[in-house]
Tab-separated table of C-alpha atoms and ligand atoms in Angstrom:
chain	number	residue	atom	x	y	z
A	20	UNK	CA	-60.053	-200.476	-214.694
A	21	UNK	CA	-60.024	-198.521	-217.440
A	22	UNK	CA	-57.639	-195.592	-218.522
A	23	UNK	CA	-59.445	-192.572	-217.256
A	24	UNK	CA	-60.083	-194.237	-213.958
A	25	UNK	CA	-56.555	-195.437	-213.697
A	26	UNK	CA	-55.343	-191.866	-214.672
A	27	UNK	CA	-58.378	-190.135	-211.986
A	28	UNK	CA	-57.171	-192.767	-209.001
A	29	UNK	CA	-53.290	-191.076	-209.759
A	30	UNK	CA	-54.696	-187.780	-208.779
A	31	UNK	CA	-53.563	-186.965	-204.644
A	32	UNK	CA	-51.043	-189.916	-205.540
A	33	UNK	CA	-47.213	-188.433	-205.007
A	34	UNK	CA	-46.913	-188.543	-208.557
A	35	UNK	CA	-43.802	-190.813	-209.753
A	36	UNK	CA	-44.360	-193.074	-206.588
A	37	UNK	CA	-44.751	-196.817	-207.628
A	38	UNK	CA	-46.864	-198.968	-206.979
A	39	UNK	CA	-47.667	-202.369	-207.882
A	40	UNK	CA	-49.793	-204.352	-209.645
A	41	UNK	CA	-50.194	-207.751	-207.256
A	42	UNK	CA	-46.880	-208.839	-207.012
A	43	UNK	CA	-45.531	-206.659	-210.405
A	44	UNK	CA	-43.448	-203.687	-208.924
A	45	UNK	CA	-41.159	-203.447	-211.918
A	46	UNK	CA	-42.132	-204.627	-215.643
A	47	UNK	CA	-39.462	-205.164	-218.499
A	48	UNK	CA	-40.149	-204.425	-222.247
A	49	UNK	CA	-37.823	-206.069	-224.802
A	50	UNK	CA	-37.854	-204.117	-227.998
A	51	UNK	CA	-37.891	-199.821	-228.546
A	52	UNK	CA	-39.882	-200.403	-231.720
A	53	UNK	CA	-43.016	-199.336	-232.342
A	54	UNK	CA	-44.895	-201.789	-229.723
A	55	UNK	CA	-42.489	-202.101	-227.207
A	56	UNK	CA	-42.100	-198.131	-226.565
A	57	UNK	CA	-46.059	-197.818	-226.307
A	58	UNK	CA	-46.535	-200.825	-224.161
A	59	UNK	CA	-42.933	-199.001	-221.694
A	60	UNK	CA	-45.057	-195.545	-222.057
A	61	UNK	CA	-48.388	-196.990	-220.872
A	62	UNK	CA	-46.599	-199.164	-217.804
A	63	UNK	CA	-44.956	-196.009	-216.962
A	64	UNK	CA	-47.384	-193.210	-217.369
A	65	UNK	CA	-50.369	-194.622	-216.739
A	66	UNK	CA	-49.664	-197.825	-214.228
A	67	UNK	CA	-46.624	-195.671	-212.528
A	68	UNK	CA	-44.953	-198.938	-212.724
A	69	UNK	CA	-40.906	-198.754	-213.318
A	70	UNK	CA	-39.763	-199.675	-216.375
A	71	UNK	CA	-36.327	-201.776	-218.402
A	72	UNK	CA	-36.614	-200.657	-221.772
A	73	UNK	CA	-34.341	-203.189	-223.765
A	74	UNK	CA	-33.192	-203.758	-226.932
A	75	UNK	CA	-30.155	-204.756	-228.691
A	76	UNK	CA	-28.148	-201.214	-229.401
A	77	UNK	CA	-28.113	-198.248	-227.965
A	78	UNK	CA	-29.060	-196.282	-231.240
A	79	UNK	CA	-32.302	-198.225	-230.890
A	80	UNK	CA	-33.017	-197.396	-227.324
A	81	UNK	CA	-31.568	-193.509	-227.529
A	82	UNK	CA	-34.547	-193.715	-230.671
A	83	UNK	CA	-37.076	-195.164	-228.736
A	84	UNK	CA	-36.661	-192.634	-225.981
A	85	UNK	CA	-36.581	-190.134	-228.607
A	86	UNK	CA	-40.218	-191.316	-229.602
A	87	UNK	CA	-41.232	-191.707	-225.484
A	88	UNK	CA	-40.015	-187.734	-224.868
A	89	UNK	CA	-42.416	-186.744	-228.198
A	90	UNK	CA	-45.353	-188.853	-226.752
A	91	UNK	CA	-44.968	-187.089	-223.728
A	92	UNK	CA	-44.848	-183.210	-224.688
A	93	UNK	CA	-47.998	-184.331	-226.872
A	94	UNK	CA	-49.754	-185.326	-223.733
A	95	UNK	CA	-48.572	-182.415	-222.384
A	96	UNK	CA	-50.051	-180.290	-225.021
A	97	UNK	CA	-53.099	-181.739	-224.932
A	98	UNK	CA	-53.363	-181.423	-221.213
A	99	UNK	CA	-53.666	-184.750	-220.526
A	100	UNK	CA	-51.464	-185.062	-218.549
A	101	UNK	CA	-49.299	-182.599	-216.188
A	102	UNK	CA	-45.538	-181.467	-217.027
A	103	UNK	CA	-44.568	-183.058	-213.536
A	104	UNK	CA	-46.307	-186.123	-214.616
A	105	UNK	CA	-44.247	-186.239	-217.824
A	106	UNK	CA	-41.089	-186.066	-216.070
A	107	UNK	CA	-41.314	-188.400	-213.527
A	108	UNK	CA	-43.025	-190.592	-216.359
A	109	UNK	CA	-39.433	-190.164	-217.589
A	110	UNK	CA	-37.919	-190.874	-214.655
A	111	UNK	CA	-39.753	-194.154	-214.044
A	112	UNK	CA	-38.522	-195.557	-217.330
A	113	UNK	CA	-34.499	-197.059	-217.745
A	114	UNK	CA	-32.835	-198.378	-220.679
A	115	UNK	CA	-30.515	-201.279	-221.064
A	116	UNK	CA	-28.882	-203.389	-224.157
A	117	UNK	CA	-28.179	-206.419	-222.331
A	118	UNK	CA	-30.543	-209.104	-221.185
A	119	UNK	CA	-28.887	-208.951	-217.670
A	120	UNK	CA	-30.742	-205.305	-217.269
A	121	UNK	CA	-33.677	-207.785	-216.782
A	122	UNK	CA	-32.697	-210.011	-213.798
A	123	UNK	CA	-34.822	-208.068	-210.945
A	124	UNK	CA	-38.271	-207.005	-213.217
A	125	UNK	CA	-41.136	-209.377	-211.925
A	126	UNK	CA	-42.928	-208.485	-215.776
A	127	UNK	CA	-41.366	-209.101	-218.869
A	128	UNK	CA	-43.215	-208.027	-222.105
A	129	UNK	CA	-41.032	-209.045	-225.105
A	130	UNK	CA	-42.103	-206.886	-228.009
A	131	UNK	CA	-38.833	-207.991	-230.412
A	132	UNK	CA	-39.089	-208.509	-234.196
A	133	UNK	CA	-41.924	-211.171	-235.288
A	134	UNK	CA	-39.255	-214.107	-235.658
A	135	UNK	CA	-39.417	-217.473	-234.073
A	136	UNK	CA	-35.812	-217.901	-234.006
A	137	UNK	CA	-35.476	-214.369	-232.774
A	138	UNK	CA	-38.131	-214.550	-229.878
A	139	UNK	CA	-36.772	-218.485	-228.791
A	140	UNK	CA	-33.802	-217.066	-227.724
A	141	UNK	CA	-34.979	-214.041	-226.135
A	142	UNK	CA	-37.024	-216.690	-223.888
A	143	UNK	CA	-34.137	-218.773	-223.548
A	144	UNK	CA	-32.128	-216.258	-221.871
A	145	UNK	CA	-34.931	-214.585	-219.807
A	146	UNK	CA	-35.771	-218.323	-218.535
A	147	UNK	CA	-31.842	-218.355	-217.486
A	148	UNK	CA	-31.876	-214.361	-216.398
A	149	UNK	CA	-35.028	-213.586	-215.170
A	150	UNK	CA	-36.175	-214.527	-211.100
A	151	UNK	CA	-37.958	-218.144	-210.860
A	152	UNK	CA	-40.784	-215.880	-209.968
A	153	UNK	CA	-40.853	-214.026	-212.999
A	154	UNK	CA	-43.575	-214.130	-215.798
A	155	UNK	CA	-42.717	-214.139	-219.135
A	156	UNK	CA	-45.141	-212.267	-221.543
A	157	UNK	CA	-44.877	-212.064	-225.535
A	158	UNK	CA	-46.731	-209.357	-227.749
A	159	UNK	CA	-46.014	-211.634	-230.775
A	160	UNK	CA	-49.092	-211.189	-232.911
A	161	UNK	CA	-49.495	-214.561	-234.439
A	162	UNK	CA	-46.558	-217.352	-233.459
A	163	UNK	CA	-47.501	-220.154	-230.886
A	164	UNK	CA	-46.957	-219.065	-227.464
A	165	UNK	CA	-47.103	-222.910	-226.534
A	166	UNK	CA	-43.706	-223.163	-229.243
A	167	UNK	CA	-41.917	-220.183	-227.340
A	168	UNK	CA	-42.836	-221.047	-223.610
A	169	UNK	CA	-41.538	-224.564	-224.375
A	170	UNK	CA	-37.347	-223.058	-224.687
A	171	UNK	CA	-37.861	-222.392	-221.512
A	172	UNK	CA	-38.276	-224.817	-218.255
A	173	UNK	CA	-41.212	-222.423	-216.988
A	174	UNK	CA	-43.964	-223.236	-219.726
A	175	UNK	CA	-46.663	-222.138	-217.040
A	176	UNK	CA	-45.212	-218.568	-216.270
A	177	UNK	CA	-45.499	-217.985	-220.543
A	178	UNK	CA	-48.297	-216.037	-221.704
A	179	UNK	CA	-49.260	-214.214	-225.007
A	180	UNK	CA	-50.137	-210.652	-224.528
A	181	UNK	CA	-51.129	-208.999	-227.868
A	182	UNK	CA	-51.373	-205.245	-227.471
A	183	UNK	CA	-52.822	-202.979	-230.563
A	184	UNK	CA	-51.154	-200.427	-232.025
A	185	UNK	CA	-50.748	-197.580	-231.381
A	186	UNK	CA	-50.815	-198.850	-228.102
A	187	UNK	CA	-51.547	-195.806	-225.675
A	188	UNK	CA	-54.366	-195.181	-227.900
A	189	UNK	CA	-55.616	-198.791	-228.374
A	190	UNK	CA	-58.306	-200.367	-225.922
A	191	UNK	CA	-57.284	-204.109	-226.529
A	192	UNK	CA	-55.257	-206.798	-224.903
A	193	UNK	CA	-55.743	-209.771	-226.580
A	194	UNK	CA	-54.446	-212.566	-223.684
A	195	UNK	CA	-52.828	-216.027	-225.004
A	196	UNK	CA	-52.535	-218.301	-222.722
A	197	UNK	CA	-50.012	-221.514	-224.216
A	198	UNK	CA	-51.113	-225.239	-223.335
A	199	UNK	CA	-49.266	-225.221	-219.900
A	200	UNK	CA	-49.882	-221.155	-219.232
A	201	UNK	CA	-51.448	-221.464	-215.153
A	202	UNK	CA	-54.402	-220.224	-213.819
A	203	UNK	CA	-52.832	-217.871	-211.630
A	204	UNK	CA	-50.480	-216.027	-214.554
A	205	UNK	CA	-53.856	-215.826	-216.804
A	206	UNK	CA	-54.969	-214.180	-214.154
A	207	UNK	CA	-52.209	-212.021	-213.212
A	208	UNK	CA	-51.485	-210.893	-216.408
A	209	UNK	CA	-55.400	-209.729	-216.979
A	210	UNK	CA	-55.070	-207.612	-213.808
A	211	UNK	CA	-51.877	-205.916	-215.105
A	212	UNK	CA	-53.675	-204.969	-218.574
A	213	UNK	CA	-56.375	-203.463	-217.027
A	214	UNK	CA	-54.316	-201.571	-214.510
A	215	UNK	CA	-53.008	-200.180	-217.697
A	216	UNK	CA	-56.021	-199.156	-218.774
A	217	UNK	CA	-56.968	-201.952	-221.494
A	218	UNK	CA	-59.611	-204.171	-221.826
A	219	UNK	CA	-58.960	-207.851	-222.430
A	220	UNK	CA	-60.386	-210.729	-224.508
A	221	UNK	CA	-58.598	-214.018	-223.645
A	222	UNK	CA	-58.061	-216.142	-227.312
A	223	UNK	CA	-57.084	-219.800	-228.057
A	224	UNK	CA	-53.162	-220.424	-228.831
A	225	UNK	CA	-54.207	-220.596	-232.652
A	226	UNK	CA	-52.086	-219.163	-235.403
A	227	UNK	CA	-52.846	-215.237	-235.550
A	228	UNK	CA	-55.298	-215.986	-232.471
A	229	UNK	CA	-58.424	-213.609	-233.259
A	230	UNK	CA	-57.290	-210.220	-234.580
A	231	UNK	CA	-54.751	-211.191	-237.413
A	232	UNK	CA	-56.420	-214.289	-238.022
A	233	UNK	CA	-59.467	-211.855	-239.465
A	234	UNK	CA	-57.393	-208.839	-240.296
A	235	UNK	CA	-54.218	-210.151	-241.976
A	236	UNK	CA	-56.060	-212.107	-244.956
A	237	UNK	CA	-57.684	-208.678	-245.665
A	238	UNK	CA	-54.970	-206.712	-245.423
A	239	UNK	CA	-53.049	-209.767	-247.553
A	240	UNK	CA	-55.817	-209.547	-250.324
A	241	UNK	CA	-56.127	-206.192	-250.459
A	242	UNK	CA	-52.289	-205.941	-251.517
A	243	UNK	CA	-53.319	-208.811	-254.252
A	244	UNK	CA	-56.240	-206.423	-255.555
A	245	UNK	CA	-53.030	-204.288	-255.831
A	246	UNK	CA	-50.887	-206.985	-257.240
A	247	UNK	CA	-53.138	-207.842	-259.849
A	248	UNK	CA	-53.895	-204.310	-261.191
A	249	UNK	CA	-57.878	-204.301	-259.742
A	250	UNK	CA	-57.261	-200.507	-258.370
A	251	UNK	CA	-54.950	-198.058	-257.874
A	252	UNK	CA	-53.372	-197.594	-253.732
A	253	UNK	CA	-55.559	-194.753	-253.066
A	254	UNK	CA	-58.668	-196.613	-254.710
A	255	UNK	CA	-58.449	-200.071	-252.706
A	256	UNK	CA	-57.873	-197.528	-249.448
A	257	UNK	CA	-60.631	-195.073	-250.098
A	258	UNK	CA	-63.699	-197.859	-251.131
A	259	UNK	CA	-62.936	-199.716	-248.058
A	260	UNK	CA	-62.818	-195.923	-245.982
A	261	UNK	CA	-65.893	-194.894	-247.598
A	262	UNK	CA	-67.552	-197.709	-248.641
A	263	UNK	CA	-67.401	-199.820	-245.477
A	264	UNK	CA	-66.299	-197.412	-242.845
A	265	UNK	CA	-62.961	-198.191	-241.599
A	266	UNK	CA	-61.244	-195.349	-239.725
A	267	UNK	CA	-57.772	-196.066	-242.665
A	268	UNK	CA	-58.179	-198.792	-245.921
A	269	UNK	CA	-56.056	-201.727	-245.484
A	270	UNK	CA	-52.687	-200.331	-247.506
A	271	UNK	CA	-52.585	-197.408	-244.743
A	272	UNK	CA	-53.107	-199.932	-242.394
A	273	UNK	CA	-50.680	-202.322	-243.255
A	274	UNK	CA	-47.479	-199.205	-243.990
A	275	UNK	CA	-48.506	-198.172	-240.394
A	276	UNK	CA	-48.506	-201.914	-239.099
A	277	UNK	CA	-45.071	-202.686	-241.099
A	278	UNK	CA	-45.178	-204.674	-243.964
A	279	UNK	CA	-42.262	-206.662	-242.470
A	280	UNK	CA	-44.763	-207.664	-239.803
A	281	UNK	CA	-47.545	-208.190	-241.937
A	282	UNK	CA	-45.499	-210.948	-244.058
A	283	UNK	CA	-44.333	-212.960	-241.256
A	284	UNK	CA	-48.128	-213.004	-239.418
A	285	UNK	CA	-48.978	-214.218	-243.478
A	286	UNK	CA	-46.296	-216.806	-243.244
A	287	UNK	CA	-47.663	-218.192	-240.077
A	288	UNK	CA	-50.746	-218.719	-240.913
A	289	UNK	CA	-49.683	-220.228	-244.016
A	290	UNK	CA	-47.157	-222.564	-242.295
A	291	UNK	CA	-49.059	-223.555	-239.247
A	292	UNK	CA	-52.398	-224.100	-241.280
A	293	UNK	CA	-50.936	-225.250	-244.087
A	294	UNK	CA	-54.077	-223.322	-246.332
A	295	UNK	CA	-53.580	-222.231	-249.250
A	296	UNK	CA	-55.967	-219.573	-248.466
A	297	UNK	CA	-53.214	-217.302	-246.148
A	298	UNK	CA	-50.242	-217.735	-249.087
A	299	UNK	CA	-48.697	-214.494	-248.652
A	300	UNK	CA	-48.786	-211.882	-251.808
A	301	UNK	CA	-45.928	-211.910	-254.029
A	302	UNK	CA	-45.982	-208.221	-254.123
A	303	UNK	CA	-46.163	-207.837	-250.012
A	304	UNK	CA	-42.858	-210.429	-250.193
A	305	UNK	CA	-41.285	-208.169	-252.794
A	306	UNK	CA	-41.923	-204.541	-250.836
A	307	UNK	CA	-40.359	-206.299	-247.927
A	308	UNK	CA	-36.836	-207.510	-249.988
A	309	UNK	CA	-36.807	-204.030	-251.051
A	310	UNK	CA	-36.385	-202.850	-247.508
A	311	UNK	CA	-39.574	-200.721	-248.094
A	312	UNK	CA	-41.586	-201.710	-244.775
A	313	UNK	CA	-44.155	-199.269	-244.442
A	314	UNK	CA	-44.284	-196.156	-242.571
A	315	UNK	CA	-41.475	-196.494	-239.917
A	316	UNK	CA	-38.725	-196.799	-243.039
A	317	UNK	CA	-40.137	-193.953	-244.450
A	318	UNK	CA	-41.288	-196.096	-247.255
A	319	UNK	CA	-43.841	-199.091	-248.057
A	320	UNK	CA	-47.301	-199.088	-249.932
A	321	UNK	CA	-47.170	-195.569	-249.774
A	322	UNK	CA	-44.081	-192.502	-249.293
A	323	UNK	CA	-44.198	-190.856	-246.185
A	324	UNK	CA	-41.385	-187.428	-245.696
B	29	NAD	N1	-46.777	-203.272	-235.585
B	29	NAD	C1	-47.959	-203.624	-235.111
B	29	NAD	O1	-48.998	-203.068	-235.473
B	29	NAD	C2	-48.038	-204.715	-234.056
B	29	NAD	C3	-49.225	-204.875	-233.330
B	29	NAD	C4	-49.295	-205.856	-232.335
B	29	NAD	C5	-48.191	-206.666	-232.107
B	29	NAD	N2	-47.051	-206.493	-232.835
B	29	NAD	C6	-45.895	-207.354	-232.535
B	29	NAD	O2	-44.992	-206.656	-231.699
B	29	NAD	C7	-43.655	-207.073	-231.968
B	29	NAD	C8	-42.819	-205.859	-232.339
B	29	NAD	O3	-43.384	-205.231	-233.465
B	29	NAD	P1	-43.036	-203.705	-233.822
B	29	NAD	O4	-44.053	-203.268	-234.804
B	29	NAD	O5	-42.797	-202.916	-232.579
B	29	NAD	O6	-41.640	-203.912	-234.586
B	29	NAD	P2	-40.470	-202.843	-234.804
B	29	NAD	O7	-39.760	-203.302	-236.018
B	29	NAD	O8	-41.000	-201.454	-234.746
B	29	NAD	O9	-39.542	-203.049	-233.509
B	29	NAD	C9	-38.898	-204.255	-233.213
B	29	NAD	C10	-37.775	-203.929	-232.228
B	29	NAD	O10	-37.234	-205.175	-231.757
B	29	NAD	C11	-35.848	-205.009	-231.619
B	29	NAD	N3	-35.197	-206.303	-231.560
B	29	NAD	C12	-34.963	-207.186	-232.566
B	29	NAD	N4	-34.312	-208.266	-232.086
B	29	NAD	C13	-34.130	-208.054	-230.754
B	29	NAD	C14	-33.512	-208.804	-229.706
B	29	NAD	N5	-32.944	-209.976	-229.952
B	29	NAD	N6	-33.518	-208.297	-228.466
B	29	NAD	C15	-34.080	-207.081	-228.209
B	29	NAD	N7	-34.688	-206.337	-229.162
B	29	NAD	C16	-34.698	-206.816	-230.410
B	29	NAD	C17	-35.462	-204.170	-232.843
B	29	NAD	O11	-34.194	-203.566	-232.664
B	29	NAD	C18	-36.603	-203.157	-232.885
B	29	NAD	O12	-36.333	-202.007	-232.132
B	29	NAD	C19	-43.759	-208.143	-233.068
B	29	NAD	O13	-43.823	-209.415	-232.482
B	29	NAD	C20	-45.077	-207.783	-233.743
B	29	NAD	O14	-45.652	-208.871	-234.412
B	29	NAD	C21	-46.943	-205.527	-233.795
């Protein structure tokens, strides 16, 4: 289903009223980053499912639903949606900073910081937290999804599901299922993208699966170009823009994906291929130690106010 018919079948709906997606009445996101707020905003605004927003301080919730309520009035706006919609969008959508906020959601999305370490032992407490009937879903966009379902002793309820960003505005799921990922939660887990609107390509557990696998090495070389002195910022951005037709060149891109995130995708591939071709640029490394990670710290390829 996409968006527009998902939005069109809301309409004589009590608007706010749940409903469910086969057996998902209640979804949780972990992470009010970039990713995890846009997946929270579709569930809620466009599925109508409710929603456990977590993450690991309350400054980083409070800012995520900072970010949800500015979403919102745009849609307003816009008149895409209604004002009533936007508040019981708002109302369908709870925040916690503890894991236990997570014990009764029959969905989890974990859209936390591209880390291995980081994302095992998320999974190792959801496995502990979460209902036996629970499935576990990552938006990690290049680590093993077989690596992260086996922390926990539900390997077949684990499933990679790689949403694009911005993600109200993005079409794409790509799905992941992990060597022992079932039938049934493949399955499952397509139904609840497209109830949120998205179409879905299902991808091999490789390292970057299909999108970063082709887009990261571009992105990484284009930041070598840069390295090495071949063009200015604004030169690499505006042949590729012009010359090729991408909607932003590949140094927008990568400020707007995070260069933080960009580097560890280029370290996976690296590691897990172990090809010379994906060695990450020295210059992408060094932006990162800086603390300049692109757009969302105000600073990266480019300077944003
Ligand atoms: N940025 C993109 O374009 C993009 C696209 C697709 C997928 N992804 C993936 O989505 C995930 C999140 O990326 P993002 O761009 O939203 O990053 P982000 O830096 O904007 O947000 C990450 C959030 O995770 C939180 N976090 C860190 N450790 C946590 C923990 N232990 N428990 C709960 N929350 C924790 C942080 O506080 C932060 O709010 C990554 O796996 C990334 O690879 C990113």
């Amino acid at each position: 289903m996409n968006t527009i018919k998902v939005l069109s079948s809301l309409k004589g709906q009590v608007r706010g009223m749940s409903s469910a997606v086969g057996n998902v009445k209640r979804v949780g996101v972990i992470g009010s980053g970039q990713m995890g707020l846009g997946i929270a905003y579709v569930a809620a605004n466009v599925t109508r499912l409710p929603v456990v927003l977590m993450d690991v301080s309350q400054a980083q919730t409070d800012k995520g639903m900072v970010f949800m309520d500015k979403l919102l009035q745009k849609d307003v706006a816009k008149n895409k949606i209604t004002a009533e919609h936007a508040k019981l969008t708002r109302e369908l959508v709870s925040t916690t900073n503890s894991m236990s906020g997570l014990s009764d959601v029959d969905f989890v999305i974990e859209a936390a910081s591209e880390n291995l370490n980081i994302k095992s032992a998320i999974f190792r407490d959801l496995d502990a937290i979460c209902k036996p009937s629970s499935i576990l879903a990552t938006n990690t966009s290049s680590i093993s999804i077989t690596k992260i379902a086996a922390v926990t002793k539900r390997a077949e309820q684990v499933i990679g599901m790689h949403f694009m960003n911005p993600v109200p505005v993005m079409k794409l799921v790509e799905i992941i299922p992990g060597l022992a990922t079932s039938a049934d939660v493949l399955q499952e887990t397509r139904d609840l993208a497209a109830a949120m609107g998205k179409t879905t390509t299902v991808v091999q557990d490789i390292p970057g699966f299909v999108a970063n696998r082709l887009l990261m090495p571009y992105i990484n070389e284009a930041v070598m170009l840069l390295e090495c002195g071949a063009a200015s910022a604004e030169d690499i951005d505006t042949t590729m823009k012009l010359g090729t037709n991408m909607p932003m060149g590949p140094l927008t891109l990568a400020d707007f994906i995070g260069l933080d995130t960009c580097l560890a995708i280029m370290k996976v591939l690296h590691e897990n291929t172990g090809d010379s071709k994906y060695r990450p640029s020295v210059l992408l490394q060094k932006y990162v130690d800086a603390g300049w990670m692109g757009k969302k710290s105000g600073k990266g390829i480019y300077t944003y106010k």
